[in-house]
Short mmCIF file of C-alpha atoms in Angstrom, two decimals:
data_model
loop_
_atom_site.label_atom_id
_atom_site.label_comp_id
_atom_site.label_asym_id
_atom_site.label_seq_id
_atom_site.Cartn_x
_atom_site.Cartn_y
_atom_site.Cartn_z
CA MET A 1 15.40 103.49 -16.07
CA SER A 2 13.47 105.57 -14.17
CA LYS A 3 11.72 103.75 -11.03
CA ILE A 4 7.76 102.53 -11.44
CA PRO A 5 5.55 105.13 -9.75
CA ARG A 6 4.11 103.44 -6.66
CA LYS A 7 0.43 103.56 -6.44
CA ILE A 8 -1.16 103.86 -2.95
CA ASN A 9 -4.32 101.75 -3.14
CA GLN A 10 -6.88 102.91 -0.48
CA ILE A 11 -7.52 100.94 2.71
CA THR A 12 -10.90 100.63 3.97
CA SER A 13 -12.75 98.26 6.32
CA ASN A 14 -14.40 97.25 3.11
CA PRO A 15 -12.98 93.58 2.94
CA PHE A 16 -14.01 93.07 -0.59
CA SER A 17 -11.33 96.30 -1.74
CA LEU A 18 -7.87 95.44 -1.66
CA SER A 19 -9.33 91.95 -4.02
CA PHE A 20 -10.50 90.28 -6.96
CA ASP A 21 -12.79 86.60 -7.06
CA HIS A 22 -14.18 88.09 -3.33
CA HIS A 23 -10.72 87.25 -1.39
CA ARG A 24 -11.18 88.70 1.45
CA TYR A 25 -7.23 89.99 1.89
CA HIS A 26 -5.58 92.31 -0.22
CA THR A 27 -4.38 89.77 -2.47
CA TRP A 28 -0.69 90.15 -4.14
CA ASN A 29 -2.33 89.54 -7.92
CA TYR A 30 -4.85 93.16 -7.12
CA HIS A 31 -2.09 94.87 -6.05
CA LEU A 32 0.02 94.29 -8.87
CA GLN A 33 -2.33 94.62 -11.28
CA GLU A 34 -3.17 97.68 -9.93
CA HIS A 35 0.20 98.94 -9.56
CA PHE A 36 0.50 97.70 -13.25
CA GLY A 37 -1.73 96.68 -15.06
CA SER A 38 -1.54 93.60 -16.12
CA LYS A 39 -1.22 90.56 -15.23
CA VAL A 40 2.90 89.98 -14.32
CA PHE A 41 3.86 86.57 -13.15
CA LYS A 42 6.81 85.65 -10.88
CA VAL A 43 9.64 83.69 -12.99
CA SER A 44 11.64 82.37 -10.30
CA LEU A 45 16.02 81.13 -11.06
CA ASN A 46 18.59 79.78 -8.94
CA ALA A 47 21.74 81.82 -9.54
CA GLY A 48 23.40 78.67 -7.48
CA PHE A 49 24.38 80.52 -4.65
CA THR A 50 24.68 78.96 -0.86
CA CYS A 51 23.20 80.15 2.66
CA PRO A 52 25.42 81.14 5.59
CA ASN A 53 24.14 78.20 7.44
CA ILE A 54 24.90 75.64 4.57
CA ASP A 55 28.30 76.72 4.31
CA GLY A 56 29.76 76.73 7.95
CA LYS A 57 30.34 80.01 8.83
CA VAL A 58 26.93 80.19 11.25
CA ALA A 59 25.92 75.99 10.63
CA ILE A 60 25.90 73.54 8.89
CA GLY A 61 23.35 71.30 6.98
CA GLY A 62 20.58 74.61 6.99
CA CYS A 63 17.36 74.46 7.85
CA THR A 64 15.74 71.57 8.44
CA PHE A 65 13.00 71.74 6.20
CA CYS A 66 14.99 73.59 3.24
CA SER A 67 15.04 71.00 0.11
CA VAL A 68 18.26 70.27 -1.43
CA LYS A 69 18.03 72.83 -3.75
CA GLY A 70 17.09 75.55 -1.29
CA SER A 71 13.88 76.48 -0.23
CA GLY A 72 13.79 77.32 -5.10
CA ASP A 73 11.98 73.47 -5.95
CA PHE A 74 10.59 75.30 -8.95
CA ALA A 75 13.44 77.09 -9.58
CA GLY A 76 15.01 77.03 -13.08
CA ASN A 77 17.87 74.74 -12.90
CA PRO A 78 20.91 76.24 -11.46
CA ALA A 79 22.98 74.04 -14.26
CA GLU A 80 21.72 76.27 -16.96
CA ASP A 81 22.63 80.86 -17.48
CA LEU A 82 20.73 82.63 -16.42
CA LYS A 83 19.15 84.04 -19.08
CA ARG A 84 18.15 80.17 -20.68
CA GLN A 85 16.83 79.36 -16.82
CA PHE A 86 14.36 82.26 -17.76
CA GLU A 87 13.41 81.47 -21.11
CA THR A 88 12.73 78.21 -19.73
CA ILE A 89 10.75 79.24 -17.44
CA LYS A 90 8.74 81.87 -18.57
CA THR A 91 8.16 79.73 -21.71
CA ASN A 92 5.80 76.93 -19.10
CA MET A 93 4.50 79.60 -17.30
CA HIS A 94 3.34 80.80 -20.68
CA LYS A 95 1.04 77.89 -20.65
CA LYS A 96 -1.01 79.14 -18.16
CA TRP A 97 -0.65 82.30 -19.14
CA PRO A 98 0.66 83.52 -22.18
CA ASP A 99 -0.86 86.93 -22.98
CA VAL A 100 1.49 87.65 -19.67
CA THR A 101 4.15 90.37 -21.18
CA GLN A 102 6.16 91.87 -17.40
CA TYR A 103 7.73 89.72 -15.98
CA ILE A 104 9.49 89.88 -12.17
CA ALA A 105 12.11 87.39 -11.75
CA TYR A 106 12.54 85.60 -8.85
CA PHE A 107 16.51 85.39 -7.00
CA GLN A 108 14.10 81.98 -4.99
CA ALA A 109 16.70 79.71 -4.55
CA PHE A 110 19.27 79.79 -1.35
CA SER A 111 20.47 83.34 0.13
CA ASN A 112 21.00 85.27 -2.84
CA THR A 113 22.94 88.45 -1.08
CA TYR A 114 25.05 85.76 0.09
CA ALA A 115 28.04 86.29 -1.96
CA PRO A 116 30.73 89.69 -3.38
CA LEU A 117 28.44 92.50 -3.93
CA HIS A 118 30.53 91.91 -7.55
CA ILE A 119 28.68 88.91 -8.72
CA LEU A 120 25.20 90.01 -7.61
CA LYS A 121 25.67 92.93 -9.79
CA GLU A 122 26.73 90.31 -12.69
CA LYS A 123 23.31 88.46 -11.86
CA PHE A 124 21.11 90.81 -10.70
CA GLU A 125 22.51 93.53 -13.74
CA ALA A 126 22.13 90.51 -16.67
CA ILE A 127 18.15 89.30 -15.81
CA LEU A 128 17.23 93.51 -16.04
CA GLU A 129 18.29 93.52 -19.73
CA ILE A 130 15.54 90.75 -20.22
CA PRO A 131 12.71 92.37 -22.13
CA GLY A 132 9.99 92.35 -20.32
CA VAL A 133 11.45 92.56 -17.27
CA VAL A 134 9.43 95.13 -15.15
CA GLY A 135 10.87 94.51 -11.56
CA LEU A 136 13.60 92.20 -9.25
CA ALA A 137 12.06 89.89 -6.41
CA ILE A 138 15.30 88.60 -4.21
CA ALA A 139 14.92 85.68 -1.69
CA THR A 140 18.39 86.34 0.91
CA ARG A 141 18.52 85.55 4.94
CA PRO A 142 18.47 89.16 7.55
CA ASP A 143 21.87 88.85 8.20
CA CYS A 144 23.27 88.44 4.45
CA LEU A 145 23.49 91.61 3.78
CA PRO A 146 26.41 93.31 4.29
CA ASP A 147 25.98 97.92 3.96
CA ASP A 148 27.61 97.43 0.45
CA ILE A 149 24.70 95.28 -0.80
CA VAL A 150 22.54 96.66 1.27
CA GLU A 151 23.41 100.50 -0.80
CA TYR A 152 23.30 98.30 -4.06
CA LEU A 153 19.54 96.78 -3.44
CA ALA A 154 19.09 100.76 -2.32
CA GLU A 155 19.72 101.31 -5.54
CA LEU A 156 18.30 99.64 -7.81
CA ASN A 157 14.85 100.27 -5.86
CA LYS A 158 15.70 103.73 -7.57
CA ARG A 159 15.41 101.81 -11.29
CA THR A 160 12.98 99.10 -10.82
CA TYR A 161 9.80 97.63 -9.27
CA LEU A 162 12.01 95.58 -6.30
CA TRP A 163 11.01 94.16 -3.22
CA VAL A 164 13.76 91.80 -0.93
CA GLU A 165 12.59 88.35 0.70
CA LEU A 166 13.26 88.07 4.44
CA GLY A 167 12.77 84.43 5.91
CA LEU A 168 11.82 84.76 9.26
CA GLN A 169 10.11 81.70 9.87
CA SER A 170 8.90 82.33 13.50
CA MET A 171 9.49 84.66 16.09
CA HIS A 172 10.71 82.71 18.67
CA ASP A 173 14.60 81.84 19.19
CA SER A 174 13.80 78.49 20.79
CA THR A 175 11.60 77.05 17.49
CA GLY A 176 14.74 79.25 15.79
CA ARG A 177 17.40 77.16 17.68
CA LYS A 178 15.07 74.00 16.79
CA ILE A 179 15.28 74.74 12.67
CA ASN A 180 18.74 75.51 12.22
CA ARG A 181 17.70 78.42 11.43
CA GLY A 182 21.29 80.41 12.53
CA HIS A 183 20.25 83.83 13.37
CA ASP A 184 18.02 84.62 16.27
CA LEU A 185 14.79 87.19 15.96
CA ALA A 186 17.89 90.36 16.67
CA ILE A 187 19.79 89.43 14.10
CA PHE A 188 16.55 89.55 11.33
CA GLU A 189 14.31 92.91 13.08
CA ALA A 190 18.52 94.12 12.93
CA GLY A 191 18.23 93.30 8.77
CA PHE A 192 15.13 94.11 7.97
CA MET A 193 15.30 97.81 9.29
CA LYS A 194 18.48 97.88 7.64
CA LEU A 195 16.12 97.22 4.45
CA LYS A 196 12.68 99.71 5.84
CA ALA A 197 15.52 102.97 6.46
CA HIS A 198 16.05 103.10 2.73
CA ASN A 199 12.52 102.26 1.76
CA ILE A 200 12.89 98.63 -0.19
CA GLN A 201 10.06 96.51 0.02
CA THR A 202 10.04 93.52 1.98
CA CYS A 203 8.49 91.25 2.59
CA VAL A 204 8.22 88.39 5.05
CA HIS A 205 8.12 84.75 6.09
CA ILE A 206 6.43 82.56 8.45
CA ILE A 207 5.82 78.85 8.80
CA ASN A 208 3.12 77.41 10.69
CA GLY A 209 3.97 73.73 11.97
CA LEU A 210 7.07 74.39 12.41
CA PRO A 211 8.74 71.55 16.11
CA GLY A 212 7.37 72.60 19.28
CA GLU A 213 4.79 75.22 18.79
CA THR A 214 1.44 75.81 19.19
CA THR A 215 -1.52 77.77 17.59
CA GLU A 216 -0.46 80.79 20.32
CA MET A 217 2.80 81.07 18.88
CA MET A 218 2.41 81.04 15.17
CA GLN A 219 -0.64 83.39 16.10
CA GLN A 220 2.36 85.68 18.09
CA SER A 221 4.46 85.41 15.00
CA ALA A 222 2.33 87.25 12.20
CA GLN A 223 1.51 89.72 15.40
CA TYR A 224 4.68 90.45 15.35
CA VAL A 225 4.94 90.89 11.58
CA ALA A 226 2.34 93.42 11.57
CA ASP A 227 3.61 95.15 14.04
CA ILE A 228 6.96 96.23 12.57
CA GLY A 229 5.32 97.22 9.45
CA ALA A 230 6.32 94.11 6.98
CA ASP A 231 4.76 95.73 3.29
CA SER A 232 4.68 92.00 2.37
CA ILE A 233 4.02 88.97 3.73
CA LYS A 234 3.92 85.29 3.01
CA ILE A 235 2.48 82.12 5.06
CA HIS A 236 3.64 78.47 4.60
CA LEU A 237 2.79 75.36 5.73
CA LEU A 238 4.73 72.97 6.95
CA HIS A 239 5.24 69.62 4.17
CA ILE A 240 8.02 67.38 5.21
CA LEU A 241 10.38 66.50 2.03
CA LYS A 242 12.23 63.93 1.80
CA ASN A 243 15.61 63.86 2.45
CA THR A 244 15.74 66.72 4.54
CA ALA A 245 16.60 66.85 8.51
CA MET A 246 13.06 67.33 9.15
CA ALA A 247 12.06 64.23 7.50
CA LYS A 248 13.72 62.11 9.96
CA LEU A 249 12.08 63.96 12.11
CA TYR A 250 9.05 63.27 11.17
CA ASP A 251 9.82 59.50 10.71
CA ASN A 252 11.29 59.19 13.97
CA ASN A 253 7.65 59.77 14.80
CA ASN A 254 9.28 63.59 16.96
CA LEU A 255 6.07 65.46 14.38
CA ALA A 256 2.70 65.72 13.50
CA LEU A 257 1.54 67.18 10.83
CA MET A 258 -0.51 70.22 10.78
CA ASP A 259 -4.44 69.44 10.39
CA LYS A 260 -6.00 71.48 7.07
CA ASP A 261 -9.34 72.26 9.18
CA ILE A 262 -6.28 73.83 11.70
CA TYR A 263 -4.52 75.13 9.21
CA CYS A 264 -6.84 77.40 7.70
CA ASN A 265 -8.99 77.83 10.85
CA LEU A 266 -5.26 79.18 11.81
CA VAL A 267 -4.63 82.03 8.77
CA ALA A 268 -8.05 83.56 9.43
CA SER A 269 -6.91 84.19 12.85
CA GLN A 270 -3.08 85.41 11.03
CA LEU A 271 -4.87 87.82 8.06
CA GLU A 272 -7.58 89.19 10.79
CA VAL A 273 -3.83 90.71 13.31
CA LEU A 274 -2.51 92.29 9.60
CA PRO A 275 -2.71 95.67 8.27
CA GLN A 276 -5.39 95.67 5.16
CA ASN A 277 -1.83 97.44 3.51
CA CYS A 278 0.36 94.16 4.18
CA ILE A 279 0.14 92.12 0.31
CA ILE A 280 -0.52 88.77 0.78
CA GLN A 281 1.80 86.55 -1.40
CA ARG A 282 0.85 83.22 -0.07
CA LEU A 283 -1.35 82.15 1.87
CA THR A 284 -0.06 78.23 2.34
CA GLY A 285 2.79 75.24 1.32
CA ASP A 286 3.47 73.34 -0.95
CA GLY A 287 6.19 70.66 -2.35
CA GLY A 288 7.03 68.78 -5.74
CA ILE A 289 4.06 65.90 -5.48
CA ASP A 290 7.24 63.82 -5.72
CA ASP A 291 8.78 65.09 -3.17
CA LEU A 292 6.28 65.42 -1.07
CA ILE A 293 5.62 63.28 2.84
CA GLY A 294 2.74 65.52 3.99
CA PRO A 295 0.64 66.62 4.51
CA LEU A 296 -0.60 65.64 1.32
CA TRP A 297 -3.80 67.46 2.11
CA SER A 298 -1.83 70.92 0.84
CA LEU A 299 -1.37 69.59 -2.23
CA LYS A 300 -5.01 70.76 -3.13
CA LYS A 301 -4.26 74.06 -2.85
CA PHE A 302 -7.51 75.38 -4.27
CA ASP A 303 -9.18 73.93 -1.66
CA VAL A 304 -6.73 74.95 0.59
CA MET A 305 -7.51 78.14 -0.41
CA ASN A 306 -11.18 78.43 -0.74
CA THR A 307 -11.22 76.74 2.75
CA ILE A 308 -9.78 79.59 4.27
CA ASP A 309 -12.20 82.13 2.27
CA LYS A 310 -15.03 80.17 3.43
CA VAL A 311 -13.73 80.35 7.03
CA LEU A 312 -13.59 84.65 6.80
CA LEU A 313 -16.78 84.18 5.52
CA ALA A 314 -18.71 81.88 8.54
CA ARG A 315 -16.79 84.54 11.24
CA ASP A 316 -18.20 87.75 8.78
CA SER A 317 -14.46 88.70 9.39
CA TYR A 318 -11.20 90.21 6.52
CA GLN A 319 -7.68 90.70 6.83
CA GLY A 320 -7.52 93.72 8.96
CA LYS A 321 -10.24 93.30 10.97
CA TYR A 322 -9.22 93.26 14.90
CA TYR A 323 -5.65 94.43 13.59
CA ASN A 324 -6.27 98.05 14.77
CA GLN A 325 -7.84 96.88 18.11
CA GLN A 326 -4.81 94.57 19.04
CA ARG A 327 -2.22 98.05 18.32
CA GLN A 328 -3.70 100.08 20.67
CA ILE A 329 -3.40 97.13 23.88
CA MET A 330 -0.03 96.83 22.64
CA LEU A 331 0.58 101.18 22.77
CA GLU A 332 -1.03 100.67 26.20
CA GLY A 333 1.15 97.85 27.51
CA ALA A 334 4.13 100.08 26.65
CA LYS A 335 3.20 102.87 28.54
#
């Protein structure tokens, strides 16, 4: 299979130029429709992997916010064959988008490069054989990118549409220790740069509302993502799920949940410092209604998204408005 040519969007100061429906940021839907010429959706899978901070290689217990499903709460059933998972999830999603014929297989749960190379090849190649699959999105950790696997990802990148998603969560190592992340910023950066050296599109995850963080610290994480040149970002709201270490922290009154207006204003500020060519794949987090402890306002996802739009409109602002300004400040400081 030949690599799908990537269409480069024109970057302008027009806040509506990289989105549909009057959003003032570079939406994932816009990017996919520009690239493929039609609607595409992700099919979330659970390939049965684990993580090095669960199995004891670097830590035990996993990240404190992570559910027993490894942040794959909407992924397939790991007891099922991957192809069966794919068909089940795809069929359910077709109820909302019946005319879609192209799909990105999203290896979502746990760390999806944390296995020997031959196992990864077996799983990824099997999914690429499914009719309509035009690409892969692979969620993993920056400390799960040994050279042989990165070389394989680079080869995959030449013949399919590929994204690798890395969890940064916060640029602050003090926060990383609190959430049992199991790696520091230097390890994140090394893993990120390995992928960038092979021109592999990379999406970085950050979480707003982590224990002990101020809005200034959260803003710094977004600025860091801008500075390293990530191709895409997912901005999550910390939501507390039952049976997690974070739930115990909340139950003991050691964690305050974010207010919706504070969150939406913060996200608007984070968008303002991200370059316009950084694709925004997510602006909030959500958990399954049966497992969610809070914030309960996160269940009204479209209300959150609309509020972010209203904040940007009220500010007469948009993604990237202050990117060049912040970039100049950073360059001046480096002299």
